[in-house]
CSV table of N, CA and C in Angstrom, one decimal:
chain,number,residue,atom,x,y,z
A,1,GLY,N,66.2,73.0,112.2
A,1,GLY,CA,65.2,72.4,111.4
A,1,GLY,C,65.5,72.6,109.9
A,2,SER,N,66.2,73.6,109.5
A,2,SER,CA,66.4,73.9,108.1
A,2,SER,C,67.5,73.1,107.5
A,3,GLY,N,68.4,72.5,108.4
A,3,GLY,CA,69.5,71.8,107.9
A,3,GLY,C,70.7,72.7,107.7
A,4,ASP,N,70.6,74.0,107.9
A,4,ASP,CA,71.7,75.0,107.8
A,4,ASP,C,72.6,74.9,109.1
A,5,LEU,N,73.9,75.1,108.9
A,5,LEU,CA,74.8,75.1,110.0
A,5,LEU,C,75.2,76.5,110.4
A,6,TYR,N,75.2,76.8,111.7
A,6,TYR,CA,75.6,78.1,112.2
A,6,TYR,C,76.7,77.9,113.2
A,7,VAL,N,77.7,78.7,113.1
A,7,VAL,CA,78.8,78.7,114.1
A,7,VAL,C,78.9,80.1,114.6
A,8,HIS,N,78.9,80.2,115.9
A,8,HIS,CA,78.9,81.5,116.6
A,8,HIS,C,77.9,82.5,116.0
A,9,GLY,N,76.7,82.0,115.6
A,9,GLY,CA,75.6,82.8,115.1
A,9,GLY,C,75.8,83.1,113.6
A,10,HIS,N,76.8,82.6,112.9
A,10,HIS,CA,77.0,82.9,111.5
A,10,HIS,C,76.7,81.7,110.7
A,11,LYS,N,75.8,81.9,109.7
A,11,LYS,CA,75.5,80.8,108.7
A,11,LYS,C,76.7,80.4,108.0
A,12,GLN,N,77.0,79.1,107.8
A,12,GLN,CA,78.2,78.6,107.2
A,12,GLN,C,77.9,78.0,105.8
A,13,PHE,N,78.9,77.8,105.0
A,13,PHE,CA,78.9,77.1,103.7
A,13,PHE,C,78.3,78.1,102.7
A,14,ASN,N,78.5,79.4,102.8
A,14,ASN,CA,78.0,80.3,101.7
A,14,ASN,C,79.0,80.3,100.6
A,15,VAL,N,78.5,80.4,99.4
A,15,VAL,CA,79.3,80.2,98.2
A,15,VAL,C,78.7,81.0,97.0
A,16,GLY,N,79.5,81.4,96.1
A,16,GLY,CA,79.0,82.0,94.8
A,16,GLY,C,80.1,81.8,93.8
A,17,ALA,N,79.6,81.4,92.6
A,17,ALA,CA,80.5,81.2,91.4
A,17,ALA,C,79.9,82.0,90.2
A,18,PHE,N,80.7,82.8,89.6
A,18,PHE,CA,80.2,83.8,88.6
A,18,PHE,C,81.2,83.8,87.4
A,19,SER,N,80.7,84.1,86.2
A,19,SER,CA,81.6,84.3,85.1
A,19,SER,C,80.9,85.3,84.1
A,20,SER,N,81.7,85.5,83.0
A,20,SER,CA,81.2,86.5,82.1
A,20,SER,C,81.4,86.1,80.6
A,21,THR,N,80.4,86.4,79.8
A,21,THR,CA,80.5,86.2,78.4
A,21,THR,C,80.6,87.5,77.7
A,22,ILE,N,81.1,88.5,78.4
A,22,ILE,CA,81.3,89.9,77.9
A,22,ILE,C,82.7,90.1,77.6
A,23,THR,N,83.1,90.6,76.4
A,23,THR,CA,84.5,91.1,76.2
A,23,THR,C,84.5,92.5,76.8
A,24,GLN,N,85.4,92.8,77.7
A,24,GLN,CA,85.4,94.0,78.4
A,24,GLN,C,86.6,94.8,78.0
A,25,SER,N,86.4,96.0,77.5
A,25,SER,CA,87.4,96.9,77.0
A,25,SER,C,87.6,98.0,78.1
A,26,GLY,N,88.8,98.5,78.1
A,26,GLY,CA,89.1,99.6,79.1
A,26,GLY,C,89.7,100.8,78.4
A,27,SER,N,89.4,101.9,78.9
A,27,SER,CA,90.1,103.2,78.4
A,27,SER,C,91.4,103.4,79.2
A,28,ALA,N,92.4,103.9,78.5
A,28,ALA,CA,93.7,104.1,79.1
A,28,ALA,C,93.5,104.9,80.5
A,29,ASN,N,94.1,104.4,81.5
A,29,ASN,CA,94.2,105.0,82.8
A,29,ASN,C,92.9,105.2,83.5
A,30,VAL,N,91.8,104.4,83.2
A,30,VAL,CA,90.5,104.6,83.8
A,30,VAL,C,90.2,103.2,84.5
A,31,SER,N,90.0,103.3,85.8
A,31,SER,CA,89.7,102.0,86.5
A,31,SER,C,88.2,101.7,86.3
A,32,GLN,N,87.9,100.4,86.3
A,32,GLN,CA,86.5,100.0,86.2
A,32,GLN,C,86.4,98.6,86.9
A,33,SER,N,85.2,98.3,87.3
A,33,SER,CA,84.9,97.0,87.9
A,33,SER,C,84.7,96.0,86.8
A,34,MET,N,85.2,94.8,87.1
A,34,MET,CA,85.0,93.6,86.2
A,34,MET,C,83.5,93.3,86.2
A,35,GLN,N,83.0,92.9,85.0
A,35,GLN,CA,81.6,92.6,84.9
A,35,GLN,C,81.4,91.1,84.8
A,36,PHE,N,80.3,90.6,85.4
A,36,PHE,CA,79.9,89.2,85.4
A,36,PHE,C,78.4,89.2,85.0
A,37,ASN,N,78.1,88.2,84.1
A,37,ASN,CA,76.7,88.2,83.7
A,37,ASN,C,76.1,86.8,83.9
A,38,LEU,N,76.9,85.8,84.4
A,38,LEU,CA,76.4,84.5,84.7
A,38,LEU,C,76.6,84.1,86.1
A,39,THR,N,75.6,83.5,86.7
A,39,THR,CA,75.7,82.9,88.0
A,39,THR,C,75.7,81.4,87.9
A,40,ASP,N,76.8,80.8,88.3
A,40,ASP,CA,76.9,79.3,88.2
A,40,ASP,C,76.3,78.6,89.4
A,41,THR,N,76.5,79.2,90.6
A,41,THR,CA,75.9,78.8,91.8
A,41,THR,C,75.9,79.9,92.8
A,42,SER,N,74.9,79.9,93.7
A,42,SER,CA,74.8,81.1,94.6
A,42,SER,C,74.0,80.6,95.9
A,43,GLN,N,74.7,80.7,97.0
A,43,GLN,CA,74.0,80.5,98.3
A,43,GLN,C,74.7,81.5,99.3
A,44,GLY,N,74.0,82.5,99.6
A,44,GLY,CA,74.6,83.5,100.6
A,44,GLY,C,75.5,84.5,100.0
A,45,VAL,N,75.9,84.3,98.7
A,45,VAL,CA,76.7,85.3,97.9
A,45,VAL,C,76.0,85.5,96.6
A,46,SER,N,75.7,86.8,96.3
A,46,SER,CA,74.9,87.1,95.1
A,46,SER,C,75.6,88.2,94.3
A,47,LEU,N,75.2,88.3,93.1
A,47,LEU,CA,75.7,89.3,92.2
A,47,LEU,C,74.7,90.4,92.1
A,48,ASN,N,75.1,91.7,92.3
A,48,ASN,CA,74.2,92.8,92.2
A,48,ASN,C,73.6,93.0,90.8
A,49,GLY,N,72.7,93.9,90.6
A,49,GLY,CA,72.0,94.1,89.3
A,49,GLY,C,72.9,94.5,88.2
A,50,SER,N,74.0,95.3,88.5
A,50,SER,CA,74.9,95.7,87.5
A,50,SER,C,75.9,94.7,87.1
A,51,GLY,N,76.0,93.6,87.9
A,51,GLY,CA,76.9,92.5,87.6
A,51,GLY,C,78.3,92.8,88.0
A,52,THR,N,78.6,93.7,88.9
A,52,THR,CA,79.9,94.1,89.3
A,52,THR,C,80.2,93.9,90.8
A,53,GLN,N,79.2,93.6,91.6
A,53,GLN,CA,79.4,93.5,93.1
A,53,GLN,C,79.0,92.2,93.6
A,54,PHE,N,79.8,91.5,94.4
A,54,PHE,CA,79.5,90.3,95.0
A,54,PHE,C,79.0,90.6,96.4
A,55,VAL,N,77.7,90.4,96.7
A,55,VAL,CA,77.1,90.8,98.0
A,55,VAL,C,77.1,89.6,98.9
A,56,ILE,N,77.6,89.8,100.1
A,56,ILE,CA,77.8,88.8,101.1
A,56,ILE,C,76.6,88.9,102.1
A,57,ALA,N,75.8,87.9,102.2
A,57,ALA,CA,74.6,87.9,103.0
A,57,ALA,C,74.9,87.6,104.5
A,58,ASN,N,76.0,86.8,104.7
A,58,ASN,CA,76.3,86.3,106.0
A,58,ASN,C,77.7,86.6,106.4
A,59,ALA,N,77.9,87.1,107.6
A,59,ALA,CA,79.3,87.4,108.1
A,59,ALA,C,80.1,86.2,108.1
A,60,GLY,N,81.4,86.4,107.9
A,60,GLY,CA,82.4,85.3,108.0
A,60,GLY,C,83.7,85.6,107.3
A,61,THR,N,84.5,84.6,107.1
A,61,THR,CA,85.8,84.7,106.4
A,61,THR,C,85.6,84.0,105.0
A,62,TYR,N,86.0,84.7,103.9
A,62,TYR,CA,85.8,84.2,102.6
A,62,TYR,C,87.0,84.2,101.8
A,63,ASN,N,87.1,83.3,100.9
A,63,ASN,CA,88.2,83.2,99.9
A,63,ASN,C,87.6,83.7,98.6
A,64,ILE,N,88.1,84.8,98.0
A,64,ILE,CA,87.7,85.4,96.8
A,64,ILE,C,88.8,85.0,95.8
A,65,GLN,N,88.4,84.2,94.8
A,65,GLN,CA,89.4,83.8,93.8
A,65,GLN,C,88.9,84.2,92.4
A,66,PHE,N,89.8,84.6,91.5
A,66,PHE,CA,89.3,85.0,90.2
A,66,PHE,C,90.4,84.7,89.2
A,67,SER,N,89.9,84.7,87.9
A,67,SER,CA,90.8,84.6,86.8
A,67,SER,C,90.3,85.5,85.7
A,68,ILE,N,91.2,86.0,84.9
A,68,ILE,CA,90.8,86.8,83.7
A,68,ILE,C,91.6,86.4,82.5
A,69,GLN,N,91.0,86.4,81.4
A,69,GLN,CA,91.7,86.2,80.1
A,69,GLN,C,91.9,87.5,79.4
A,70,ILE,N,93.2,87.9,79.2
A,70,ILE,CA,93.6,89.2,78.8
A,70,ILE,C,94.2,89.1,77.4
A,71,LEU,N,93.9,90.0,76.5
A,71,LEU,CA,94.5,90.1,75.2
A,71,LEU,C,94.9,91.6,75.0
A,72,SER,N,96.1,91.8,74.6
A,72,SER,CA,96.5,93.2,74.2
A,72,SER,C,96.8,93.1,72.7
A,73,GLY,N,95.7,93.2,71.9
A,73,GLY,CA,95.8,92.9,70.4
A,73,GLY,C,96.2,94.1,69.6
A,74,THR,N,96.3,95.3,70.1
A,74,THR,CA,96.6,96.4,69.2
A,74,THR,C,97.8,97.2,69.7
A,75,GLY,N,98.6,96.7,70.7
A,75,GLY,CA,99.7,97.4,71.2
A,75,GLY,C,100.1,96.9,72.6
A,76,GLN,N,101.3,97.2,73.0
A,76,GLN,CA,101.8,96.9,74.3
A,76,GLN,C,100.9,97.5,75.4
A,77,ASP,N,100.7,96.8,76.5
A,77,ASP,CA,99.9,97.4,77.6
A,77,ASP,C,100.3,96.8,78.9
A,78,ASN,N,100.0,97.5,80.0
A,78,ASN,CA,100.1,97.1,81.4
A,78,ASN,C,98.7,97.0,81.9
A,79,VAL,N,98.4,96.0,82.6
A,79,VAL,CA,97.1,95.8,83.2
A,79,VAL,C,97.2,95.6,84.7
A,80,TRP,N,96.4,96.3,85.5
A,80,TRP,CA,96.4,96.1,87.0
A,80,TRP,C,95.0,95.6,87.4
A,81,ALA,N,95.0,94.7,88.4
A,81,ALA,CA,93.8,94.2,88.9
A,81,ALA,C,93.9,94.3,90.4
A,82,TRP,N,92.7,94.5,91.1
A,82,TRP,CA,92.8,94.6,92.6
A,82,TRP,C,91.4,94.4,93.1
A,83,LEU,N,91.3,94.4,94.4
A,83,LEU,CA,90.0,94.1,95.1
A,83,LEU,C,89.5,95.4,95.8
A,84,LYS,N,88.2,95.6,95.7
A,84,LYS,CA,87.5,96.7,96.4
A,84,LYS,C,86.5,96.1,97.4
A,85,LYS,N,86.4,96.8,98.5
A,85,LYS,CA,85.3,96.4,99.5
A,85,LYS,C,84.5,97.6,99.8
A,86,ASN,N,83.2,97.4,99.6
A,86,ASN,CA,82.2,98.4,99.9
A,86,ASN,C,82.6,99.7,99.1
A,87,GLY,N,83.1,99.6,97.9
A,87,GLY,CA,83.4,100.7,97.1
A,87,GLY,C,84.8,101.3,97.2
A,88,SER,N,85.6,100.8,98.2
A,88,SER,CA,86.9,101.4,98.4
A,88,SER,C,88.0,100.3,98.1
A,89,ASN,N,89.1,100.8,97.6
A,89,ASN,CA,90.3,99.9,97.3
A,89,ASN,C,90.7,99.2,98.6
A,90,VAL,N,91.1,97.9,98.5
A,90,VAL,CA,91.7,97.2,99.6
A,90,VAL,C,93.2,97.2,99.5
A,91,SER,N,93.9,97.7,100.5
A,91,SER,CA,95.3,97.8,100.5
A,91,SER,C,96.0,96.5,100.2
A,92,ASN,N,97.1,96.6,99.4
A,92,ASN,CA,98.0,95.4,99.2
A,92,ASN,C,97.3,94.3,98.4
A,93,THR,N,96.3,94.6,97.5
A,93,THR,CA,95.6,93.6,96.7
A,93,THR,C,95.9,93.7,95.2
A,94,ALA,N,96.6,94.7,94.8
A,94,ALA,CA,96.8,94.9,93.3
A,94,ALA,C,97.9,94.0,92.8
A,95,GLY,N,97.8,93.7,91.5
A,95,GLY,CA,98.8,93.0,90.8
A,95,GLY,C,98.9,93.6,89.4
A,96,ARG,N,100.1,93.5,88.8
A,96,ARG,CA,100.3,94.1,87.5
A,96,ARG,C,100.7,93.1,86.5
A,97,ILE,N,100.1,93.1,85.3
A,97,ILE,CA,100.4,92.2,84.2
A,97,ILE,C,101.0,93.0,83.1
A,98,VAL,N,102.2,92.7,82.5
A,98,VAL,CA,102.8,93.4,81.4
A,98,VAL,C,102.6,92.5,80.1
A,99,LEU,N,102.0,93.2,79.1
A,99,LEU,CA,101.7,92.4,77.9
A,99,LEU,C,102.4,93.1,76.7
A,100,ALA,N,103.0,92.3,75.8
A,100,ALA,CA,103.5,92.8,74.5
A,100,ALA,C,102.4,92.9,73.5
A,101,ASN,N,102.6,93.6,72.4
A,101,ASN,CA,101.6,93.6,71.3
A,101,ASN,C,101.2,92.2,70.9
A,102,ASN,N,99.9,91.9,70.8
A,102,ASN,CA,99.4,90.6,70.5
A,102,ASN,C,99.6,89.6,71.5
A,103,ASP,N,99.9,90.0,72.7
A,103,ASP,CA,100.1,89.0,73.8
A,103,ASP,C,98.8,88.7,74.5
A,104,ALA,N,98.6,87.5,74.9
A,104,ALA,CA,97.4,87.0,75.6
A,104,ALA,C,97.8,86.1,76.7
A,105,LEU,N,97.1,86.1,77.8
A,105,LEU,CA,97.3,85.2,78.9
A,105,LEU,C,96.1,85.1,79.8
A,106,ILE,N,96.1,84.1,80.6
A,106,ILE,CA,95.1,84.0,81.7
A,106,ILE,C,95.9,84.1,83.0
A,107,THR,N,95.4,84.9,83.8
A,107,THR,CA,96.0,85.1,85.1
A,107,THR,C,94.9,85.0,86.2
A,108,SER,N,95.4,84.6,87.4
A,108,SER,CA,94.4,84.4,88.5
A,108,SER,C,95.1,84.6,89.8
A,109,TRP,N,94.4,85.0,90.8
A,109,TRP,CA,94.9,85.0,92.2
A,109,TRP,C,93.7,85.0,93.1
A,110,ASN,N,94.0,85.0,94.4
A,110,ASN,CA,92.9,84.9,95.4
A,110,ASN,C,93.2,85.7,96.6
A,111,TYR,N,92.2,86.0,97.4
A,111,TYR,CA,92.2,86.8,98.6
A,111,TYR,C,91.5,86.1,99.7
A,112,ILE,N,91.9,86.2,100.9
A,112,ILE,CA,91.2,85.8,102.1
A,112,ILE,C,90.7,87.1,102.8
A,113,VAL,N,89.4,87.3,102.9
A,113,VAL,CA,88.8,88.5,103.5
A,113,VAL,C,87.8,88.2,104.6
A,114,GLU,N,87.6,89.2,105.4
A,114,GLU,CA,86.5,89.2,106.4
A,114,GLU,C,85.4,90.0,105.8
A,115,ALA,N,84.2,89.5,106.1
A,115,ALA,CA,83.0,90.2,105.6
A,115,ALA,C,81.9,90.2,106.7
A,116,ALA,N,81.2,91.4,106.9
A,116,ALA,CA,80.0,91.5,107.7
A,116,ALA,C,78.8,91.2,106.8
A,117,ALA,N,77.7,90.9,107.4
A,117,ALA,CA,76.5,90.7,106.6
A,117,ALA,C,76.2,92.0,105.8
A,118,GLY,N,76.0,91.9,104.5
A,118,GLY,CA,75.7,93.1,103.7
A,118,GLY,C,76.9,93.7,103.0
A,119,ASP,N,78.1,93.3,103.4
A,119,ASP,CA,79.3,93.9,102.7
A,119,ASP,C,79.3,93.4,101.2
A,120,TYR,N,80.0,94.2,100.4
A,120,TYR,CA,80.1,93.7,99.0
A,120,TYR,C,81.6,94.0,98.5
A,121,TYR,N,82.0,93.1,97.6
A,121,TYR,CA,83.3,93.2,97.1
A,121,TYR,C,83.2,93.3,95.6
A,122,GLU,N,84.2,94.0,95.0
A,122,GLU,CA,84.3,94.1,93.5
A,122,GLU,C,85.7,93.8,93.1
A,123,LEU,N,85.9,93.3,91.9
A,123,LEU,CA,87.2,93.2,91.3
A,123,LEU,C,87.4,94.3,90.3
A,124,ALA,N,88.4,95.1,90.5
A,124,ALA,CA,88.6,96.3,89.6
A,124,ALA,C,89.8,96.0,88.7
A,125,TRP,N,89.9,96.7,87.6
A,125,TRP,CA,91.0,96.6,86.7
A,125,TRP,C,91.2,97.9,85.9
A,126,GLN,N,92.4,98.1,85.4
A,126,GLN,CA,92.8,99.3,84.7
A,126,GLN,C,93.9,99.0,83.8
A,127,ASN,N,93.9,99.6,82.6
A,127,ASN,CA,95.1,99.4,81.7
A,127,ASN,C,95.8,100.7,81.5
A,128,LEU,N,97.0,100.7,81.0
A,128,LEU,CA,97.8,101.9,80.9
A,128,LEU,C,97.6,102.5,79.5
A,129,ASN,N,97.5,101.8,78.4
A,129,ASN,CA,97.5,102.3,77.1
A,129,ASN,C,96.1,102.2,76.4
A,130,GLY,N,95.2,101.5,77.0
A,130,GLY,CA,93.9,101.3,76.3
A,130,GLY,C,93.9,100.1,75.3
A,131,HIS,N,94.9,99.3,75.2
A,131,HIS,CA,95.0,98.2,74.3
A,131,HIS,C,94.4,96.9,74.8
A,132,ALA,N,94.6,96.7,76.1
A,132,ALA,CA,94.2,95.4,76.7
A,132,ALA,C,92.7,95.3,76.9
A,133,GLU,N,92.2,94.1,76.7
A,133,GLU,CA,90.8,93.7,76.9
A,133,GLU,C,90.7,92.4,77.6
A,134,LEU,N,89.6,92.3,78.4
A,134,LEU,CA,89.3,91.0,79.0
A,134,LEU,C,88.4,90.3,78.0
A,135,ILE,N,88.9,89.2,77.4
A,135,ILE,CA,88.3,88.6,76.2
A,135,ILE,C,87.5,87.4,76.5
A,136,TYR,N,86.3,87.3,76.0
A,136,TYR,CA,85.4,86.2,75.9
A,136,TYR,C,85.6,85.5,74.6
A,137,GLN,N,85.7,84.1,74.6
A,137,GLN,CA,85.8,83.4,73.4
A,137,GLN,C,84.7,82.3,73.4
A,138,ALA,N,83.9,82.3,72.3
A,138,ALA,CA,82.8,81.3,72.2
A,138,ALA,C,83.4,79.9,72.0
A,139,ALA,N,82.5,78.9,72.3
A,139,ALA,CA,82.9,77.5,72.1
A,139,ALA,C,83.2,77.3,70.6
A,140,THR,N,84.2,76.4,70.3
A,140,THR,CA,84.5,76.0,69.0
A,140,THR,C,84.8,74.5,69.0
A,141,GLY,N,84.1,73.8,68.1
A,141,GLY,CA,84.3,72.3,68.0
A,141,GLY,C,84.0,71.7,69.4
A,142,ASN,N,84.9,70.9,69.9
A,142,ASN,CA,84.7,70.3,71.2
A,142,ASN,C,85.3,71.1,72.4
A,143,ILE,N,85.7,72.3,72.1
A,143,ILE,CA,86.3,73.1,73.1
A,143,ILE,C,85.2,74.1,73.7
A,144,PRO,N,85.0,74.1,75.0
A,144,PRO,CA,84.0,74.9,75.5
A,144,PRO,C,84.3,76.4,75.5
A,145,SER,N,83.4,77.3,75.7
A,145,SER,CA,83.6,78.7,75.7
A,145,SER,C,84.6,79.1,76.8
A,146,ILE,N,85.3,80.2,76.6
A,146,ILE,CA,86.2,80.8,77.6
A,146,ILE,C,85.7,82.1,78.1
A,147,PRO,N,85.3,82.1,79.4
A,147,PRO,CA,84.8,83.4,80.0
A,147,PRO,C,85.9,84.4,80.0
A,148,SER,N,85.5,85.7,79.9
A,148,SER,CA,86.5,86.8,80.1
A,148,SER,C,86.9,86.9,81.6
A,149,THR,N,86.0,86.6,82.5
A,149,THR,CA,86.2,86.7,83.9
A,149,THR,C,85.5,85.5,84.6
A,150,ILE,N,86.2,85.0,85.6
A,150,ILE,CA,85.6,83.9,86.4
A,150,ILE,C,85.9,84.3,87.9
A,151,ALA,N,84.9,84.2,88.8
A,151,ALA,CA,85.1,84.5,90.2
A,151,ALA,C,84.4,83.4,91.0
A,152,THR,N,85.0,83.0,92.1
A,152,THR,CA,84.4,82.1,93.1
A,152,THR,C,84.6,82.8,94.4
A,153,ILE,N,83.6,82.8,95.2
A,153,ILE,CA,83.6,83.3,96.6
A,153,ILE,C,83.1,82.2,97.5
A,154,THR,N,84.0,81.7,98.3
A,154,THR,CA,83.7,80.5,99.2
A,154,THR,C,84.0,80.9,100.6
A,155,GLN,N,83.0,80.6,101.5
A,155,GLN,CA,83.2,80.9,102.9
A,155,GLN,C,84.2,79.8,103.5
A,156,VAL,N,85.2,80.3,104.2
A,156,VAL,CA,86.1,79.3,104.8
A,156,VAL,C,86.0,79.3,106.3
A,157,ARG,N,85.3,80.2,106.9
A,157,ARG,CA,85.0,80.2,108.3
A,157,ARG,C,83.9,81.1,108.7
């Protein structure tokens, strides 16, 4: 009667899209969770109160995709990013970005994960020298703003 689709008892078509207007700085060799402060769309995937955890309401298989805009404006740096599930690092999910002084780039990747109802995921990051930041840029002229972080979580099964 609700129009929702269930397969094997699991609600389908859950989705969340989130971004951040926060420039995020990191201390050398200290891992932290990426922050999100905007919800673009949300059905069955929500952002927790601190803006760091994607909470999955319905069990299933999900594609977690993200991009980050990184600037190493005060010196060379290495940046690592990876996935955490329920507070623990997920094996084989880290990636490393090497930046020269004043180097900037946008990088992205995605993960296919299994989730039970109530599980949460986080995107973590760490830099080596404390120079790299996840940069937000405000809109200028006809160019829209650039979020420091973007994440989409889409149920695929």
